[in-house]
Coordinates of C-alpha atoms in Angstrom, one line a residue:
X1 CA 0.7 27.2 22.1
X2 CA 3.2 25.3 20.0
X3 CA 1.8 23.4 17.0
X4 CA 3.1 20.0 15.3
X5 CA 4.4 17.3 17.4
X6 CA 5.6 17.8 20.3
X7 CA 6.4 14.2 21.6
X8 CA 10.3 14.2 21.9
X9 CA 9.9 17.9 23.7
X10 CA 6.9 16.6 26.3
X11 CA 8.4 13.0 26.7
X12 CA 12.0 13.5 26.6
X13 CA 14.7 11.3 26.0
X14 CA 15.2 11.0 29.6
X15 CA 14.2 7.2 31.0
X16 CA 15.2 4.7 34.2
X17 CA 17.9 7.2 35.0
X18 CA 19.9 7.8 31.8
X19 CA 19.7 10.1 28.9
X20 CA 20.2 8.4 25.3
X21 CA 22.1 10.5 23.6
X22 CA 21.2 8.6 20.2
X23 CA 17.1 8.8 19.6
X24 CA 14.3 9.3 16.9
X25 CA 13.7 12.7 16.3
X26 CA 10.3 14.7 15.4
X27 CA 10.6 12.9 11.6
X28 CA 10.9 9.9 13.4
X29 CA 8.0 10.4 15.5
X30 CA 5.9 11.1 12.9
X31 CA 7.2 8.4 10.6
X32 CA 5.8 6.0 13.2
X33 CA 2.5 7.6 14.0
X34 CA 1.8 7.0 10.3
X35 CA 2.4 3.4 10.8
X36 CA -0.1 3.9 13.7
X37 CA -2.5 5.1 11.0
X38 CA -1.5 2.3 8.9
X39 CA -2.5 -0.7 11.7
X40 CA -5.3 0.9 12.7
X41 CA -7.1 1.5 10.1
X42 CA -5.9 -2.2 8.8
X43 CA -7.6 -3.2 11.8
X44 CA -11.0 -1.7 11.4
X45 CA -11.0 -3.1 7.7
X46 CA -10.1 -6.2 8.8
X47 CA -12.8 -6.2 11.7
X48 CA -15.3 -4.9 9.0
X49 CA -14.7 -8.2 6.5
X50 CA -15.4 -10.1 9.2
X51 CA -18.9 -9.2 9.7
X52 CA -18.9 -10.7 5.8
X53 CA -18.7 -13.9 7.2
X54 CA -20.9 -15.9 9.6
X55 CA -19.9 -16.0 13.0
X56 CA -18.0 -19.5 12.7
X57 CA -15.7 -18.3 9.8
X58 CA -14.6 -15.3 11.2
X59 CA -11.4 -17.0 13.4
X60 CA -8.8 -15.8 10.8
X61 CA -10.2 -12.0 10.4
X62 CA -10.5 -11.9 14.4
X63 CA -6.5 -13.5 14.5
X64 CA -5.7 -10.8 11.6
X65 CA -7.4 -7.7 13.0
X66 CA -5.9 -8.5 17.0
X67 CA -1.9 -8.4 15.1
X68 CA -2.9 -5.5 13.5
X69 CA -3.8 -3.6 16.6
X70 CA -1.4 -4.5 18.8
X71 CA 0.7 -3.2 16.7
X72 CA -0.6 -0.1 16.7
X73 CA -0.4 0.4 20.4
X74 CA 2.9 -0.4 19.9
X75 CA 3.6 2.8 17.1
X76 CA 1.8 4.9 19.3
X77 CA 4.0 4.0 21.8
X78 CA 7.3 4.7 20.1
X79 CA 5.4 7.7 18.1
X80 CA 5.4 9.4 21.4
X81 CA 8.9 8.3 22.2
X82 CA 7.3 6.5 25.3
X83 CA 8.5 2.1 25.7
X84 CA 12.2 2.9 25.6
X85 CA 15.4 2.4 27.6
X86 CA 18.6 3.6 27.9
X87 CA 21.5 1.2 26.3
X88 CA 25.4 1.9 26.3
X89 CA 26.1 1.2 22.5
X90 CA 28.8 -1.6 22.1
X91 CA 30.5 -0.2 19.0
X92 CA 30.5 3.7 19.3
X93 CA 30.9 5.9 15.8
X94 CA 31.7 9.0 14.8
X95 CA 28.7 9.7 12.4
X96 CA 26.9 12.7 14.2
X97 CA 23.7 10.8 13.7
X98 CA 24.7 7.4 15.9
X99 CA 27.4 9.3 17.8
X100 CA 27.1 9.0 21.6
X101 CA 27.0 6.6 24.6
X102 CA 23.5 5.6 24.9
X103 CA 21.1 4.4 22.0
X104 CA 17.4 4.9 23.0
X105 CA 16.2 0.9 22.7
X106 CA 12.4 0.9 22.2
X107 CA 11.2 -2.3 24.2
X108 CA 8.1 -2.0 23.1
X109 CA 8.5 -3.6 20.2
X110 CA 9.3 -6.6 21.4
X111 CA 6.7 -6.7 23.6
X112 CA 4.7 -6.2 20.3
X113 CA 6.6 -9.1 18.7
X114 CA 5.9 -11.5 21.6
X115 CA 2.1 -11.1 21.0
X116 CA 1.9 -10.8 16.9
X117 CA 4.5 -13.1 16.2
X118 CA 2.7 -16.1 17.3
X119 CA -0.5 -15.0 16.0
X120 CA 0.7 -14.3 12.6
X121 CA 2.1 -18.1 12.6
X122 CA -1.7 -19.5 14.1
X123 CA -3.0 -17.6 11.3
X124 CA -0.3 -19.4 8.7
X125 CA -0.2 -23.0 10.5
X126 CA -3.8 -23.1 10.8
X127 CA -4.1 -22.5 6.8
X128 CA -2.2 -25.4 6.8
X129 CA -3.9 -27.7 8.6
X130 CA -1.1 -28.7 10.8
X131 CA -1.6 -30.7 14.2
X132 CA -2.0 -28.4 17.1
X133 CA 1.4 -29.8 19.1
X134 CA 3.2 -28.5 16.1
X135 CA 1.7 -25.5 15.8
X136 CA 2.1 -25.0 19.9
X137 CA 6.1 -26.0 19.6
X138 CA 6.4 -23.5 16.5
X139 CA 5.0 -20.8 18.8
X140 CA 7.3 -21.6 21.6
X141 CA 10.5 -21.6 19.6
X142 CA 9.1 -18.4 18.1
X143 CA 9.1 -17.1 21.2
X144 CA 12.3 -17.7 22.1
X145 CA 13.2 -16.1 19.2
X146 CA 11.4 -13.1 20.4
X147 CA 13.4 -13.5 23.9
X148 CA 16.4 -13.6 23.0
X149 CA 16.5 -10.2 20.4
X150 CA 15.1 -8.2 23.6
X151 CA 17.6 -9.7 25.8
X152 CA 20.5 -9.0 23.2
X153 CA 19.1 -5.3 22.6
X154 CA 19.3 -4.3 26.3
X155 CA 23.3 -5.9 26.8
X156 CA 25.9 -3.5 25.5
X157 CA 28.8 -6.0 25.6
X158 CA 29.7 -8.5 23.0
X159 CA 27.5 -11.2 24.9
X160 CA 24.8 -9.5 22.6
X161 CA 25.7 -11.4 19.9
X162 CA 25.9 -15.1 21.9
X163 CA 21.5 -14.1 21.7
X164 CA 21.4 -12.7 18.9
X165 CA 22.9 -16.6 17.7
X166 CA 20.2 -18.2 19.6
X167 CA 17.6 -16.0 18.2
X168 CA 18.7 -17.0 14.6
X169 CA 19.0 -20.8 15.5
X170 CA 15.7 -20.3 16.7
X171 CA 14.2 -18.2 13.6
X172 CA 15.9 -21.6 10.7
X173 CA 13.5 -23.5 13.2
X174 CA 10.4 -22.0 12.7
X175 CA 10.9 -21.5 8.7
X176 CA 11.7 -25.1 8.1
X177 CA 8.6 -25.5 10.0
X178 CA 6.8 -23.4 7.8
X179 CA 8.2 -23.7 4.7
X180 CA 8.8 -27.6 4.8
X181 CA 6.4 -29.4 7.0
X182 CA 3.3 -26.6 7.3
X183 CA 3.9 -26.5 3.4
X184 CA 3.6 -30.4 3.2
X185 CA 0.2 -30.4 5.5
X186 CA -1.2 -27.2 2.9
X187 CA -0.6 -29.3 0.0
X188 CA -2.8 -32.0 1.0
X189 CA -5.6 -30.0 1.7
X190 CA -6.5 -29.3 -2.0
X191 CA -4.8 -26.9 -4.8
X192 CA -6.6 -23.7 -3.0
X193 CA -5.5 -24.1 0.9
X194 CA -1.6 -24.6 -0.5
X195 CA -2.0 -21.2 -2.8
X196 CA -2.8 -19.6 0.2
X197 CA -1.0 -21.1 1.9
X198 CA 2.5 -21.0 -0.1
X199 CA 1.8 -17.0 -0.9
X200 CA 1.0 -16.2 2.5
X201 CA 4.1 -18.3 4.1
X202 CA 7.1 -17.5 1.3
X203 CA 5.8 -13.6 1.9
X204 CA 6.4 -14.1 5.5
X205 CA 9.8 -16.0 6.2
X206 CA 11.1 -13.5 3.2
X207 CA 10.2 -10.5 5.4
X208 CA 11.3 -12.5 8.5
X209 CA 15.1 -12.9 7.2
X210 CA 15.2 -9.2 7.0
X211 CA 14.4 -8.4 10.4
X212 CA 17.9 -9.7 11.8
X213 CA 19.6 -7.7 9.6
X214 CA 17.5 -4.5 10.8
X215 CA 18.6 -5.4 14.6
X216 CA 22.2 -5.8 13.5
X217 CA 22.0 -2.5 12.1
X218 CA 20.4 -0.8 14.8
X219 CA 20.4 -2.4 18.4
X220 CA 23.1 -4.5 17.9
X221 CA 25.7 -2.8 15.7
X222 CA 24.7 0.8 16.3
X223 CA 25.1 1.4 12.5
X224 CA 21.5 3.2 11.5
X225 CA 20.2 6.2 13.1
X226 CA 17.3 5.7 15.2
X227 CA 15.2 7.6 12.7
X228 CA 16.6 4.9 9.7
X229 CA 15.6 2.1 12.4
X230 CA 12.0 3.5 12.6
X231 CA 11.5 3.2 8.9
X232 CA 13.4 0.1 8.5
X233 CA 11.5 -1.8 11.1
X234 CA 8.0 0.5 10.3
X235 CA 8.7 -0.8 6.2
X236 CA 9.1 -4.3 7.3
X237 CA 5.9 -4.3 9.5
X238 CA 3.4 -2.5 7.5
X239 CA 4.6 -5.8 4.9
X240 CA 4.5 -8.5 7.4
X241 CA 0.8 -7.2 8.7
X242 CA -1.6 -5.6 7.4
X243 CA -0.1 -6.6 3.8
X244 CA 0.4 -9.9 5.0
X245 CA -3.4 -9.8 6.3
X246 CA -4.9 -8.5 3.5
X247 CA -2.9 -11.4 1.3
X248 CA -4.0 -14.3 3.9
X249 CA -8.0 -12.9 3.9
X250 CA -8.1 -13.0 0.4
X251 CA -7.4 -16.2 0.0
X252 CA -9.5 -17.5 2.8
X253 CA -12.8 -16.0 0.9
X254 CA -13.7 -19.5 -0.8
X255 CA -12.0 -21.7 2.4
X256 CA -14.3 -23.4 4.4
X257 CA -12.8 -23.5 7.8
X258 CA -13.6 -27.2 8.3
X259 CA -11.3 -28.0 5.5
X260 CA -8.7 -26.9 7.8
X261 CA -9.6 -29.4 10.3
X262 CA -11.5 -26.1 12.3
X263 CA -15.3 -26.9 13.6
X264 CA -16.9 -23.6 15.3
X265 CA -20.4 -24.1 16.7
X266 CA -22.2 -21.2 17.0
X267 CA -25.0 -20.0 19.6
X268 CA -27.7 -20.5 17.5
X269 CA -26.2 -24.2 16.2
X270 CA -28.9 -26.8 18.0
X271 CA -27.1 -29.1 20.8
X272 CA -25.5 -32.3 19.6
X273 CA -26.4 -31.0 15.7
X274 CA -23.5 -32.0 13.6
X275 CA -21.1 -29.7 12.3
X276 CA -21.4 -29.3 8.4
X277 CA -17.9 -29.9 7.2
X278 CA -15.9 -29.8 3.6
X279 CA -13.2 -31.9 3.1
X280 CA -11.1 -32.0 0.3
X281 CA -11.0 -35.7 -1.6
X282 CA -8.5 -37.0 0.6
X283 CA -10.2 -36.1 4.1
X284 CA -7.2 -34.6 5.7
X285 CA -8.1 -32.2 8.9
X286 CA -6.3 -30.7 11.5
X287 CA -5.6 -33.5 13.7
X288 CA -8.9 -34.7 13.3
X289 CA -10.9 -37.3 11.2
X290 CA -14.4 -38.1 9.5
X291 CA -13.9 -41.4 10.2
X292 CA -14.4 -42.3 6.2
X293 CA -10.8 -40.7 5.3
X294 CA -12.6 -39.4 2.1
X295 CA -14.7 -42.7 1.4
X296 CA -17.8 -44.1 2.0
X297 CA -18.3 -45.9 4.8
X298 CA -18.8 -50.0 4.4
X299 CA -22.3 -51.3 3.6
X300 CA -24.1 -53.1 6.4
X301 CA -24.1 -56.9 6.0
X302 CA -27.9 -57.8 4.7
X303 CA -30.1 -59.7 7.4
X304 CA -31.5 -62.9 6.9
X305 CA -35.5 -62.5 6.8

């Protein structure tokens, strides 16, 4: 019986009726089953923190851990060269590594991307303590975003490029929202949400700008051998998760959640008991209120006796 892995000989590069003639090989098969590795065992650690916390604090290691798995569904996906289609390559080459007429486009990523992308930004909006219709319109657009790459990666003419325009138009949306109004919301939540915040959301929009420039490489230009796509796009998503994670957990160890504007009752909480909350001296919540916006509330007038 042959040893080592045998994805690309089992699965083929066969799919939907075409052969792509430009694919990962066994290195890069391997390459991402390490970045399996990598998410999964990011996600157990992650899952494991949580049971450091109560039951009501654990929102952000339960958002954190779900990214991470996906994600390695997904790498075990393209690991076994499985979540790919055939695409006719827009700009052929003559580089024996991205020479050819079809380049194996793994779809599966995005598919990935559509479900981590806008859990990553709950995790970094939510730190911020911005209002939920924000948040919910910053997810959309991301999605679009999302949309748009997939649909440019699977056409092989220039109209490629007319998404991969709306995907970038889309992208400036989501990190002004992040790096200008989210940051805003952070700041007024006290000096150790905005740390967190401002680490956790410069890390992420860095990484982000890169990813376009991966995609132009690979599924839109053709440029990078599949095998150079896999460790681009593997690189970039071992930073933008579990590091990304592990940066965003650490600095939630000393955040109560209700500084955020987040009340979670628990089982065990009695009915109608109020939730304890911490606000920072200026009483800023997500979306919500004390009521005393960080003062005391107005003595009652004294009764005539």
């Amino acid at each position: 019986m042959a040893g080592g892995n045998q994805a690309i000989a089992i699965n083929g590069n066969t799919n939907n009726g075409g052969t792509a003639d430009i694919a990962i090989t066994t290195h890069g098969s391997d390459w991402y089953f390490a970045v399996t590795a990598v998410m999964f065992v990011a996600t157990l650690a992650f899952m494991g923190l949580s049971f450091t916390k109560p039951r009501s604090h654990r929102l952000f290691h339960y958002i954190t851990a779900s990214i991470t798995l996906v994600a390695s569904i997904a790498y075990f996906s393209m690991g076994s060269n499985l979540g790919w289609t055939p695409i006719q390559v827009e700009f052929p080459r003559s580089n024996s590594k991205v020479s050819g007429v079809n380049r194996e486009i793994f779809y599966v990523r995005y598919i990935d991307w559509f479900i981590t992308t806008p859990l990553l930004l709950m995790d970094l909006l939510l730190t911020s303590g911005l209002p939920w219709p924000t948040i919910l319109y910053t997810i959309l657009i991301d999605l679009v975003m999302v949309v748009t790459g997939l649909i440019g990666a699977l056409v092989h003419t220039s109209y490629k490029w007319g998404y991969y325009v709306f995907g970038m138009v889309s992208f400036f949306f989501v990190a002004w929202n992040v790096t200008w109004t989210a940051r805003k919301h952070s700041i007024a939540l006290g000096p150790e949400v905005s740390r967190t915040f401002l680490i956790c959301g410069v890390w992420t929009i860095f990484l982000w700008f890169l990813y376009p420039i991966a995609w132009g490489l690979a599924e839109g230009g053709n440029v990078i051998a599949p095998d150079s796509e896999a460790v681009f796009y593997g690189i970039l998503d071992i930073m933008a998760k579990p590091v990304f994670g592990t940066l965003l957990l650490w600095g939630h160890r000393n955040i109560d959640p209700a500084v955020l504007g987040i009340h979670i009752r628990d089982y065990d909480d009695a009915p109608g008991a109020p939730v304890t909350e911490k606000h920072t001296d200026n009483g800023v919540t997500n979306g919500t209120s004390s009521g005393t916006n960080g003062t005391a509330p107005p003595a009652a007038p004294a009764e005539n006796v």
